[in-house]
Amino acid sequence: MRRKRLAVIGAGAIGRTHVDRARLHPDVEVVAIADPSPAAEQFANDERVEWFADYAAMLDSAEPEGVIVATPNATHLDVGLACVERGIAALIEKPVTDRVEDSLRLDRAARDAGVPVLVGHHRRHNPILRRAREFVSSGRLGTAVAANAFATFYKPDAYFDVPWRRQAGGGPVLINLIHDIDTMRFLLGEIVEVQAQTSKNVRGFEVEDTAAVLLRFESGALGTLLVSDTAVAPWDWDLAAGEAAHFPRQDENTHFLMGTEASLTLPRLDIWEYRSGKGWHDPLTVERSTPQASDPYHEQLRHFAAVIAREEAPVCSAVDGARTLAATLAVHDSAAARAPVAPAQV
Ligand SMILES: NC(=O)c1ccc[n+]([C@@H]2O[C@H](COP(=O)([O-])OP(=O)(O)OC[C@H]3O[C@@H](n4cnc5c(N)ncnc54)[C@H](O)[C@@H]3O)[C@@H](O)[C@H]2O)c1
């Protein structure tokens, strides 16, 4: 396959990760970067890639076949629409937009124009998560009854020098927990009710630093989630799953699924079940898998190239991303109302 010509809009933390991964990928090449910051101009020069301050000018001049949108959340709608209007496929970082109605507007525009939009819920490209999904759908766990996920880690103070990360639209619920909510939806189906408490006691920013969340799934299963960006702790997917070298890997489980026949942990993929008798007085057996390690950002680029070629449908469409966003925004809504809320209907 000829390499697909990509542009990156927003060359900050994750934009640069995409450029790094694309450099090593046989299916894509980055031909342009749009980002007005001097640091991004320097980065583009270092990468020997054409640089633009203005993304619209870049789209019209460089005419990429696909665009990776890695700008702050509040810009995703406008940047996404600019791509779609020009017929250019887009990989839009999560959250797809910062409001559900904006995600649906983007989805409508993309469908009307026949342009695919892929949302960057990169974990869906991780073989560990895909294997876990197979375990669940095969019925090995029986009926799923409960799930629990931790997203607890300490972000260095310099991370918060970037203003949008401290303001509404940023914060660990929308930046981090959204991945765990998407993971839960990917494994256990739709979330129909959310109850949450948030706290900003430690960092004191406009956004929360910690949240505790209860979930009810359409299936009837219940879940709990815990996120904190100010806790010194290893129980977080980014730290435990080994997806990126800049996170030293911690050999811990972070996600736990419990069913009537067996339980499953992630990322280790331990399965706990009874093989003789069935009751808490009987011995439990644990079976461990060793899934093939792989970089989900690399696999996501392969998939994006296939999406651009119209050979694969997006693994996470704008509507799918909107459902994850709706459940994530319900965390803030519930915390504000001090009551359970149903995610916005998508
Ligand atoms: N999937 C993941 O693993 C992952 C990880 C981190 C961030 N993200 C998401 O990626 C997005 C970016 O996050 P980040 O941490 O890289 O942010 P960042 O602040 O490090 O980088 C954002 C970049 O966008 C640029 N920018 C702002 N407005 C722009 C515009 N109008 N046109 C072009 N460039 C513009 C800024 O100059 C900056 O360089 C967010 O939506 C975030 O939620 C995803």
mmCIF file of C-alpha atoms and ligand atoms in Angstrom:
data_model
loop_
_atom_site.group_PDB
_atom_site.id
_atom_site.type_symbol
_atom_site.label_atom_id
_atom_site.label_comp_id
_atom_site.label_asym_id
_atom_site.label_seq_id
_atom_site.Cartn_x
_atom_site.Cartn_y
_atom_site.Cartn_z
ATOM 1 C CA MET A 1 0.000 0.000 0.000
ATOM 2 C CA ARG A 2 1.270 3.508 -0.829
ATOM 3 C CA ARG A 3 1.896 5.468 2.366
ATOM 4 C CA LYS A 4 -1.041 7.687 3.264
ATOM 5 C CA ARG A 5 -0.083 11.382 3.488
ATOM 6 C CA LEU A 6 -1.010 12.650 6.948
ATOM 7 C CA ALA A 7 -1.005 16.033 8.632
ATOM 8 C CA VAL A 8 -0.991 16.641 12.379
ATOM 9 C CA ILE A 9 -2.907 19.610 13.783
ATOM 10 C CA GLY A 10 -1.657 20.356 17.286
ATOM 11 C CA ALA A 11 1.931 19.244 17.949
ATOM 12 C CA GLY A 12 1.826 19.199 21.745
ATOM 13 C CA ALA A 13 2.293 16.131 23.934
ATOM 14 C CA ILE A 14 0.157 13.595 22.049
ATOM 15 C CA GLY A 15 0.594 15.212 18.599
ATOM 16 C CA ARG A 16 4.318 14.566 18.879
ATOM 17 C CA THR A 17 3.686 10.979 19.981
ATOM 18 C CA HIS A 18 1.709 10.464 16.765
ATOM 19 C CA VAL A 19 4.526 12.005 14.694
ATOM 20 C CA ASP A 20 7.045 9.712 16.448
ATOM 21 C CA ARG A 21 4.944 6.631 15.768
ATOM 22 C CA ALA A 22 4.209 7.659 12.158
ATOM 23 C CA ARG A 23 7.939 8.000 11.448
ATOM 24 C CA LEU A 24 8.306 4.256 12.069
ATOM 25 C CA HIS A 25 5.100 3.176 10.335
ATOM 26 C CA PRO A 26 5.118 1.649 6.835
ATOM 27 C CA ASP A 27 1.558 2.740 6.005
ATOM 28 C CA VAL A 28 1.725 6.501 6.695
ATOM 29 C CA GLU A 29 3.951 9.567 6.429
ATOM 30 C CA VAL A 30 3.468 12.969 8.074
ATOM 31 C CA VAL A 31 3.784 15.697 5.441
ATOM 32 C CA ALA A 32 2.622 18.766 7.398
ATOM 33 C CA ILE A 33 2.142 20.099 10.921
ATOM 34 C CA ALA A 34 -0.194 22.954 11.839
ATOM 35 C CA ASP A 35 0.287 24.566 15.248
ATOM 36 C CA PRO A 36 0.945 28.265 15.876
ATOM 37 C CA SER A 37 3.323 27.752 18.826
ATOM 38 C CA PRO A 38 7.043 28.491 18.319
ATOM 39 C CA ALA A 39 7.840 25.108 19.907
ATOM 40 C CA ALA A 40 5.754 23.374 17.241
ATOM 41 C CA GLU A 41 7.506 25.326 14.462
ATOM 42 C CA GLN A 42 10.855 24.206 15.854
ATOM 43 C CA PHE A 43 9.594 20.617 16.119
ATOM 44 C CA ALA A 44 8.385 20.673 12.494
ATOM 45 C CA ASN A 45 11.765 22.027 11.357
ATOM 46 C CA ASP A 46 13.547 19.284 13.302
ATOM 47 C CA GLU A 47 11.272 16.704 11.700
ATOM 48 C CA ARG A 48 11.799 18.289 8.239
ATOM 49 C CA VAL A 49 8.042 18.551 7.836
ATOM 50 C CA GLU A 50 6.220 21.560 6.348
ATOM 51 C CA TRP A 51 4.925 23.841 9.145
ATOM 52 C CA PHE A 52 1.849 26.067 9.177
ATOM 53 C CA ALA A 53 0.564 28.374 11.906
ATOM 54 C CA ASP A 54 -2.982 28.124 10.561
ATOM 55 C CA TYR A 55 -4.648 24.733 10.123
ATOM 56 C CA ALA A 56 -7.097 25.853 7.407
ATOM 57 C CA ALA A 57 -4.222 27.177 5.297
ATOM 58 C CA MET A 58 -2.407 23.877 5.852
ATOM 59 C CA LEU A 59 -5.421 21.792 4.768
ATOM 60 C CA ASP A 60 -5.778 23.842 1.559
ATOM 61 C CA SER A 61 -2.090 23.892 0.744
ATOM 62 C CA ALA A 62 -0.736 20.492 1.840
ATOM 63 C CA GLU A 63 -3.919 18.566 0.875
ATOM 64 C CA PRO A 64 -3.271 15.601 3.228
ATOM 65 C CA GLU A 65 -5.274 12.377 2.824
ATOM 66 C CA GLY A 66 -5.798 12.134 6.566
ATOM 67 C CA VAL A 67 -5.442 14.475 9.527
ATOM 68 C CA ILE A 68 -4.664 13.746 13.165
ATOM 69 C CA VAL A 69 -6.403 16.342 15.345
ATOM 70 C CA ALA A 70 -4.475 16.687 18.613
ATOM 71 C CA THR A 71 -5.464 20.178 19.725
ATOM 72 C CA PRO A 72 -7.167 21.117 23.029
ATOM 73 C CA ASN A 73 -10.618 19.564 23.467
ATOM 74 C CA ALA A 74 -12.571 22.798 22.903
ATOM 75 C CA THR A 75 -11.203 23.118 19.330
ATOM 76 C CA HIS A 76 -12.038 19.587 18.118
ATOM 77 C CA LEU A 77 -15.411 20.524 16.601
ATOM 78 C CA ASP A 78 -14.122 23.392 14.448
ATOM 79 C CA VAL A 79 -10.978 21.562 13.370
ATOM 80 C CA GLY A 80 -12.943 18.359 12.695
ATOM 81 C CA LEU A 81 -15.525 20.225 10.585
ATOM 82 C CA ALA A 82 -12.744 21.918 8.592
ATOM 83 C CA CYS A 83 -11.358 18.466 7.692
ATOM 84 C CA VAL A 84 -14.763 16.975 6.870
ATOM 85 C CA GLU A 85 -15.772 19.981 4.696
ATOM 86 C CA ARG A 86 -12.662 19.356 2.601
ATOM 87 C CA GLY A 87 -13.360 15.611 2.338
ATOM 88 C CA ILE A 88 -10.347 14.697 4.483
ATOM 89 C CA ALA A 89 -10.587 11.744 6.900
ATOM 90 C CA ALA A 90 -9.820 12.678 10.506
ATOM 91 C CA LEU A 91 -8.422 10.867 13.528
ATOM 92 C CA ILE A 92 -9.674 13.103 16.318
ATOM 93 C CA GLU A 93 -8.160 12.725 19.749
ATOM 94 C CA LYS A 94 -10.535 11.998 22.604
ATOM 95 C CA PRO A 95 -12.817 13.459 23.749
ATOM 96 C CA VAL A 96 -14.279 13.693 20.244
ATOM 97 C CA THR A 97 -15.546 17.179 21.223
ATOM 98 C CA ASP A 98 -16.285 18.631 24.626
ATOM 99 C CA ARG A 99 -20.101 18.658 24.259
ATOM 100 C CA VAL A 100 -22.315 15.738 23.153
ATOM 101 C CA GLU A 101 -24.377 17.919 20.777
ATOM 102 C CA ASP A 102 -21.139 19.042 19.069
ATOM 103 C CA SER A 103 -20.079 15.403 18.580
ATOM 104 C CA LEU A 104 -23.416 14.653 16.941
ATOM 105 C CA ARG A 105 -23.070 17.734 14.707
ATOM 106 C CA LEU A 106 -19.635 16.534 13.624
ATOM 107 C CA ASP A 107 -20.977 13.021 13.039
ATOM 108 C CA ARG A 108 -23.842 14.356 10.878
ATOM 109 C CA ALA A 109 -21.472 16.501 8.815
ATOM 110 C CA ALA A 110 -19.101 13.548 8.352
ATOM 111 C CA ARG A 111 -21.872 11.186 7.310
ATOM 112 C CA ASP A 112 -23.405 13.744 4.905
ATOM 113 C CA ALA A 113 -19.988 14.264 3.317
ATOM 114 C CA GLY A 114 -19.149 10.523 3.314
ATOM 115 C CA VAL A 115 -15.926 11.247 5.225
ATOM 116 C CA PRO A 116 -14.797 8.831 7.960
ATOM 117 C CA VAL A 117 -14.006 10.130 11.451
ATOM 118 C CA LEU A 118 -12.045 7.944 13.863
ATOM 119 C CA VAL A 119 -11.873 8.902 17.554
ATOM 120 C CA GLY A 120 -8.527 8.339 19.283
ATOM 121 C CA HIS A 121 -9.600 5.895 21.960
ATOM 122 C CA HIS A 122 -6.290 4.146 21.326
ATOM 123 C CA ARG A 123 -6.726 1.456 23.988
ATOM 124 C CA ARG A 124 -9.255 -0.260 21.711
ATOM 125 C CA HIS A 125 -6.245 -1.128 19.533
ATOM 126 C CA ASN A 126 -4.426 -2.839 22.395
ATOM 127 C CA PRO A 127 -4.430 -6.667 22.069
ATOM 128 C CA ILE A 128 -4.889 -6.966 25.848
ATOM 129 C CA LEU A 129 -8.222 -5.168 25.666
ATOM 130 C CA ARG A 130 -9.275 -7.085 22.568
ATOM 131 C CA ARG A 131 -8.481 -10.393 24.286
ATOM 132 C CA ALA A 132 -10.453 -9.277 27.362
ATOM 133 C CA ARG A 133 -13.407 -8.449 25.138
ATOM 134 C CA GLU A 134 -13.214 -11.932 23.610
ATOM 135 C CA PHE A 135 -13.255 -13.473 27.091
ATOM 136 C CA VAL A 136 -16.380 -11.474 27.979
ATOM 137 C CA SER A 137 -18.237 -12.127 24.723
ATOM 138 C CA SER A 138 -17.346 -15.847 24.774
ATOM 139 C CA GLY A 139 -19.342 -16.196 27.993
ATOM 140 C CA ARG A 140 -16.310 -17.431 29.972
ATOM 141 C CA LEU A 141 -17.157 -15.007 32.815
ATOM 142 C CA GLY A 142 -20.825 -16.027 32.859
ATOM 143 C CA THR A 143 -23.075 -13.051 33.562
ATOM 144 C CA ALA A 144 -21.027 -9.932 34.280
ATOM 145 C CA VAL A 145 -22.072 -8.639 37.693
ATOM 146 C CA ALA A 146 -19.491 -6.043 38.647
ATOM 147 C CA ALA A 147 -16.436 -4.163 37.451
ATOM 148 C CA ASN A 148 -13.870 -1.896 39.046
ATOM 149 C CA ALA A 149 -11.163 0.343 37.577
ATOM 150 C CA PHE A 150 -8.417 2.493 39.053
ATOM 151 C CA ALA A 151 -6.883 5.503 37.317
ATOM 152 C CA THR A 152 -4.673 6.780 40.127
ATOM 153 C CA PHE A 153 -1.317 8.439 39.401
ATOM 154 C CA TYR A 154 0.686 11.581 40.140
ATOM 155 C CA LYS A 155 1.079 14.184 37.387
ATOM 156 C CA PRO A 156 4.170 16.370 37.771
ATOM 157 C CA ASP A 157 3.415 20.012 38.588
ATOM 158 C CA ALA A 158 4.809 21.224 35.210
ATOM 159 C CA TYR A 159 1.988 19.339 33.450
ATOM 160 C CA PHE A 160 -0.376 22.011 34.733
ATOM 161 C CA ASP A 161 1.602 24.935 33.270
ATOM 162 C CA VAL A 162 -0.696 24.475 30.230
ATOM 163 C CA PRO A 163 -3.817 26.526 31.147
ATOM 164 C CA TRP A 164 -6.494 24.376 29.411
ATOM 165 C CA ARG A 165 -5.528 21.395 31.582
ATOM 166 C CA ARG A 166 -6.583 23.354 34.704
ATOM 167 C CA GLN A 167 -9.850 24.705 33.313
ATOM 168 C CA ALA A 168 -13.332 23.336 32.577
ATOM 169 C CA GLY A 169 -12.971 20.959 29.622
ATOM 170 C CA GLY A 170 -9.601 19.752 30.988
ATOM 171 C CA GLY A 171 -9.201 17.826 34.275
ATOM 172 C CA PRO A 172 -8.566 14.111 34.901
ATOM 173 C CA VAL A 173 -12.189 13.087 34.311
ATOM 174 C CA LEU A 174 -12.223 14.330 30.712
ATOM 175 C CA ILE A 175 -8.523 13.737 30.007
ATOM 176 C CA ASN A 176 -7.947 10.372 31.743
ATOM 177 C CA LEU A 177 -11.070 8.732 33.166
ATOM 178 C CA ILE A 178 -12.743 8.990 29.750
ATOM 179 C CA HIS A 179 -10.347 6.211 28.620
ATOM 180 C CA ASP A 180 -11.502 3.957 31.473
ATOM 181 C CA ILE A 181 -15.139 4.741 30.731
ATOM 182 C CA ASP A 182 -14.532 3.868 27.078
ATOM 183 C CA THR A 183 -12.762 0.685 28.208
ATOM 184 C CA MET A 184 -15.775 -0.262 30.339
ATOM 185 C CA ARG A 185 -18.192 0.422 27.450
ATOM 186 C CA PHE A 186 -15.962 -1.573 25.082
ATOM 187 C CA LEU A 187 -16.004 -4.557 27.477
ATOM 188 C CA LEU A 188 -19.427 -4.434 29.144
ATOM 189 C CA GLY A 189 -21.733 -2.364 26.934
ATOM 190 C CA GLU A 190 -23.710 0.806 27.470
ATOM 191 C CA ILE A 191 -23.749 2.772 30.722
ATOM 192 C CA VAL A 192 -27.260 3.892 31.694
ATOM 193 C CA GLU A 193 -26.693 5.601 35.062
ATOM 194 C CA VAL A 194 -23.799 7.419 36.700
ATOM 195 C CA GLN A 195 -23.338 8.668 40.262
ATOM 196 C CA ALA A 196 -20.203 10.584 41.235
ATOM 197 C CA GLN A 197 -18.392 12.727 43.748
ATOM 198 C CA THR A 198 -15.481 14.949 42.705
ATOM 199 C CA SER A 199 -12.889 16.841 44.730
ATOM 200 C CA LYS A 200 -10.390 19.620 43.956
ATOM 201 C CA ASN A 201 -9.117 19.841 47.517
ATOM 202 C CA VAL A 202 -5.450 19.176 46.781
ATOM 203 C CA ARG A 203 -4.604 21.000 43.549
ATOM 204 C CA GLY A 204 -7.267 23.695 43.983
ATOM 205 C CA PHE A 205 -7.784 24.218 40.240
ATOM 206 C CA GLU A 206 -11.105 24.992 38.542
ATOM 207 C CA VAL A 207 -11.234 21.289 37.609
ATOM 208 C CA GLU A 208 -11.263 18.270 39.920
ATOM 209 C CA ASP A 209 -8.097 16.408 40.904
ATOM 210 C CA THR A 210 -9.979 13.306 42.169
ATOM 211 C CA ALA A 211 -13.308 11.598 41.436
ATOM 212 C CA ALA A 212 -15.169 8.496 42.646
ATOM 213 C CA VAL A 213 -17.849 7.103 40.341
ATOM 214 C CA LEU A 214 -20.607 4.454 40.414
ATOM 215 C CA LEU A 215 -21.907 3.013 37.128
ATOM 216 C CA ARG A 216 -24.974 1.014 36.175
ATOM 217 C CA PHE A 217 -24.727 -0.836 32.848
ATOM 218 C CA GLU A 218 -27.661 -1.573 30.553
ATOM 219 C CA SER A 219 -26.979 -5.278 31.253
ATOM 220 C CA GLY A 220 -27.649 -4.691 34.968
ATOM 221 C CA ALA A 221 -23.984 -4.982 35.973
ATOM 222 C CA LEU A 222 -22.570 -2.373 38.365
ATOM 223 C CA GLY A 223 -19.187 -0.667 38.294
ATOM 224 C CA THR A 224 -16.923 1.597 40.304
ATOM 225 C CA LEU A 225 -14.183 3.923 39.031
ATOM 226 C CA LEU A 226 -11.581 5.943 40.895
ATOM 227 C CA VAL A 227 -9.441 8.657 39.282
ATOM 228 C CA SER A 228 -6.857 10.947 40.855
ATOM 229 C CA ASP A 229 -4.005 12.896 39.262
ATOM 230 C CA THR A 230 -2.579 13.784 42.652
ATOM 231 C CA ALA A 231 -2.168 10.313 44.198
ATOM 232 C CA VAL A 232 1.231 8.641 44.352
ATOM 233 C CA ALA A 233 0.079 5.232 43.123
ATOM 234 C CA PRO A 234 0.790 2.675 40.370
ATOM 235 C CA TRP A 235 -2.829 1.625 39.709
ATOM 236 C CA ASP A 236 -3.431 3.164 36.338
ATOM 237 C CA TRP A 237 -3.662 1.672 32.846
ATOM 238 C CA ASP A 238 -0.994 3.975 31.398
ATOM 239 C CA LEU A 239 1.455 2.826 34.076
ATOM 240 C CA ALA A 240 0.485 -0.854 34.070
ATOM 241 C CA ALA A 241 -0.224 -1.736 30.436
ATOM 242 C CA GLY A 242 3.186 -0.840 28.993
ATOM 243 C CA GLU A 243 1.762 1.119 26.061
ATOM 244 C CA ALA A 244 4.357 3.889 26.069
ATOM 245 C CA ALA A 245 8.001 3.861 27.135
ATOM 246 C CA HIS A 246 7.771 7.250 28.859
ATOM 247 C CA PHE A 247 5.612 5.604 31.547
ATOM 248 C CA PRO A 248 7.822 3.186 33.564
ATOM 249 C CA ARG A 249 5.833 -0.045 33.611
ATOM 250 C CA GLN A 250 4.290 -1.206 36.888
ATOM 251 C CA ASP A 251 3.365 -4.876 37.162
ATOM 252 C CA GLU A 252 -0.096 -4.270 38.618
ATOM 253 C CA ASN A 253 -3.692 -4.887 37.675
ATOM 254 C CA THR A 254 -5.915 -1.842 37.246
ATOM 255 C CA HIS A 255 -9.220 -3.192 35.913
ATOM 256 C CA PHE A 256 -11.272 -6.029 37.419
ATOM 257 C CA LEU A 257 -14.325 -7.713 35.869
ATOM 258 C CA MET A 258 -16.411 -10.085 37.976
ATOM 259 C CA GLY A 259 -18.893 -12.596 36.565
ATOM 260 C CA THR A 260 -21.016 -15.487 37.784
ATOM 261 C CA GLU A 261 -18.550 -18.043 36.313
ATOM 262 C CA ALA A 262 -15.167 -16.298 36.485
ATOM 263 C CA SER A 263 -13.365 -13.015 37.062
ATOM 264 C CA LEU A 264 -10.845 -11.307 34.807
ATOM 265 C CA THR A 265 -8.112 -8.799 35.630
ATOM 266 C CA LEU A 266 -6.435 -6.360 33.273
ATOM 267 C CA PRO A 267 -3.829 -5.775 32.029
ATOM 268 C CA ARG A 268 -2.457 -9.105 33.319
ATOM 269 C CA LEU A 269 -5.436 -11.055 31.945
ATOM 270 C CA ASP A 270 -5.681 -13.344 34.973
ATOM 271 C CA ILE A 271 -8.842 -15.469 35.006
ATOM 272 C CA TRP A 272 -10.069 -16.659 38.401
ATOM 273 C CA GLU A 273 -12.512 -19.563 38.409
ATOM 274 C CA TYR A 274 -13.549 -22.755 40.204
ATOM 275 C CA ARG A 275 -12.470 -25.994 38.566
ATOM 276 C CA SER A 276 -13.798 -28.290 41.277
ATOM 277 C CA GLY A 277 -16.855 -27.303 43.255
ATOM 278 C CA LYS A 278 -18.269 -23.806 43.205
ATOM 279 C CA GLY A 279 -18.415 -21.851 46.410
ATOM 280 C CA TRP A 280 -16.215 -19.757 48.622
ATOM 281 C CA HIS A 281 -15.036 -22.849 50.560
ATOM 282 C CA ASP A 282 -13.668 -24.396 47.310
ATOM 283 C CA PRO A 283 -10.221 -23.642 45.881
ATOM 284 C CA LEU A 284 -10.048 -20.986 43.158
ATOM 285 C CA THR A 285 -7.777 -21.517 40.148
ATOM 286 C CA VAL A 286 -6.036 -18.617 38.443
ATOM 287 C CA GLU A 287 -5.032 -18.857 34.792
ATOM 288 C CA ARG A 288 -2.674 -16.247 33.371
ATOM 289 C CA SER A 289 -2.275 -15.324 29.695
ATOM 290 C CA THR A 290 0.699 -13.596 28.103
ATOM 291 C CA PRO A 291 -0.804 -11.423 25.389
ATOM 292 C CA GLN A 292 1.575 -10.336 22.670
ATOM 293 C CA ALA A 293 2.862 -6.871 23.542
ATOM 294 C CA SER A 294 2.028 -4.266 20.954
ATOM 295 C CA ASP A 295 1.853 -0.498 20.656
ATOM 296 C CA PRO A 296 -1.784 0.597 20.275
ATOM 297 C CA TYR A 297 -0.755 3.958 18.752
ATOM 298 C CA HIS A 298 1.075 2.034 16.009
ATOM 299 C CA GLU A 299 -1.909 -0.235 15.384
ATOM 300 C CA GLN A 300 -4.224 2.810 15.434
ATOM 301 C CA LEU A 301 -2.149 4.345 12.598
ATOM 302 C CA ARG A 302 -2.426 1.121 10.574
ATOM 303 C CA HIS A 303 -6.175 1.210 11.121
ATOM 304 C CA PHE A 304 -6.384 4.926 10.225
ATOM 305 C CA ALA A 305 -4.577 4.265 6.923
ATOM 306 C CA ALA A 306 -7.124 1.509 6.199
ATOM 307 C CA VAL A 307 -9.977 3.865 7.181
ATOM 308 C CA ILE A 308 -8.631 6.512 4.774
ATOM 309 C CA ALA A 309 -8.560 3.841 2.052
ATOM 310 C CA ARG A 310 -12.181 2.966 2.987
ATOM 311 C CA GLU A 311 -11.020 -0.614 3.660
ATOM 312 C CA GLU A 312 -12.050 -0.598 7.344
ATOM 313 C CA ALA A 313 -14.810 1.180 9.262
ATOM 314 C CA PRO A 314 -13.615 3.271 12.232
ATOM 315 C CA VAL A 315 -13.178 1.145 15.371
ATOM 316 C CA CYS A 316 -14.463 4.169 17.303
ATOM 317 C CA SER A 317 -16.779 6.393 15.259
ATOM 318 C CA ALA A 318 -17.889 9.900 16.235
ATOM 319 C CA VAL A 319 -21.179 8.480 17.582
ATOM 320 C CA ASP A 320 -19.359 5.832 19.582
ATOM 321 C CA GLY A 321 -17.044 8.552 20.928
ATOM 322 C CA ALA A 322 -20.119 10.666 21.732
ATOM 323 C CA ARG A 323 -21.545 7.841 23.890
ATOM 324 C CA THR A 324 -18.307 7.622 25.852
ATOM 325 C CA LEU A 325 -18.336 11.415 26.162
ATOM 326 C CA ALA A 326 -21.958 11.409 27.385
ATOM 327 C CA ALA A 327 -21.142 8.915 30.155
ATOM 328 C CA THR A 328 -18.033 10.923 31.073
ATOM 329 C CA LEU A 329 -19.863 14.262 31.223
ATOM 330 C CA ALA A 330 -22.470 12.565 33.407
ATOM 331 C CA VAL A 331 -19.729 12.283 36.065
ATOM 332 C CA HIS A 332 -19.564 16.074 36.320
ATOM 333 C CA ASP A 333 -23.359 16.431 36.082
ATOM 334 C CA SER A 334 -23.913 13.918 38.874
ATOM 335 C CA ALA A 335 -21.269 15.486 41.102
ATOM 336 C CA ALA A 336 -22.854 18.927 40.618
ATOM 337 C CA ALA A 337 -26.401 17.633 41.236
ATOM 338 C CA ARG A 338 -25.311 15.323 44.083
ATOM 339 C CA ALA A 339 -27.615 12.742 42.521
ATOM 340 C CA PRO A 340 -27.512 9.871 40.013
ATOM 341 C CA VAL A 341 -27.935 10.955 36.380
ATOM 342 C CA ALA A 342 -28.544 9.191 33.070
ATOM 343 C CA PRO A 343 -25.957 10.001 30.366
ATOM 344 C CA ALA A 344 -27.372 12.146 27.523
ATOM 345 C CA GLN A 345 -29.139 9.962 24.946
ATOM 346 C CA VAL A 346 -27.024 9.445 21.805
HETATM 347 N N1 LIG B 1 -5.091 9.321 23.327
HETATM 348 C C1 LIG B 1 -4.172 9.732 24.183
HETATM 349 O O1 LIG B 1 -3.382 8.946 24.666
HETATM 350 C C2 LIG B 1 -4.087 11.182 24.565
HETATM 351 C C3 LIG B 1 -3.063 11.585 25.428
HETATM 352 C C4 LIG B 1 -2.954 12.941 25.728
HETATM 353 C C5 LIG B 1 -3.861 13.854 25.212
HETATM 354 N N2 LIG B 1 -4.874 13.423 24.407
HETATM 355 C C6 LIG B 1 -5.826 14.404 23.837
HETATM 356 O O2 LIG B 1 -5.128 15.091 22.821
HETATM 357 C C7 LIG B 1 -5.484 16.463 22.816
HETATM 358 C C8 LIG B 1 -4.242 17.311 23.038
HETATM 359 O O3 LIG B 1 -3.716 17.043 24.316
HETATM 360 P P1 LIG B 1 -2.185 17.388 24.677
HETATM 361 O O4 LIG B 1 -1.977 16.929 26.067
HETATM 362 O O5 LIG B 1 -1.283 16.903 23.589
HETATM 363 O O6 LIG B 1 -2.258 18.991 24.657
HETATM 364 P P2 LIG B 1 -1.066 20.031 24.544
HETATM 365 O O7 LIG B 1 -1.519 21.271 25.202
HETATM 366 O O8 LIG B 1 0.238 19.397 24.965
HETATM 367 O O9 LIG B 1 -0.944 20.275 22.956
HETATM 368 C C9 LIG B 1 -1.948 20.927 22.208
HETATM 369 C C10 LIG B 1 -1.276 21.639 21.041
HETATM 370 O O10 LIG B 1 -2.298 22.196 20.219
HETATM 371 C C11 LIG B 1 -1.844 23.473 19.774
HETATM 372 N N3 LIG B 1 -3.010 24.250 19.362
HETATM 373 C C12 LIG B 1 -3.904 24.899 20.149
HETATM 374 N N4 LIG B 1 -4.843 25.495 19.382
HETATM 375 C C13 LIG B 1 -4.525 25.185 18.095
HETATM 376 C C14 LIG B 1 -5.113 25.501 16.830
HETATM 377 N N5 LIG B 1 -6.224 26.251 16.744
HETATM 378 N N6 LIG B 1 -4.509 25.050 15.704
HETATM 379 C C15 LIG B 1 -3.395 24.291 15.786
HETATM 380 N N7 LIG B 1 -2.798 23.962 16.939
HETATM 381 C C16 LIG B 1 -3.360 24.407 18.076
HETATM 382 C C17 LIG B 1 -1.089 24.053 20.958
HETATM 383 O O11 LIG B 1 -0.179 25.066 20.532
HETATM 384 C C18 LIG B 1 -0.366 22.799 21.493
HETATM 385 O O12 LIG B 1 0.926 22.645 20.912
HETATM 386 C C19 LIG B 1 -6.557 16.629 23.890
HETATM 387 O O13 LIG B 1 -7.813 16.493 23.283
HETATM 388 C C20 LIG B 1 -6.291 15.454 24.821
HETATM 389 O O14 LIG B 1 -7.463 15.049 25.519
HETATM 390 C C21 LIG B 1 -4.982 12.119 24.063
#
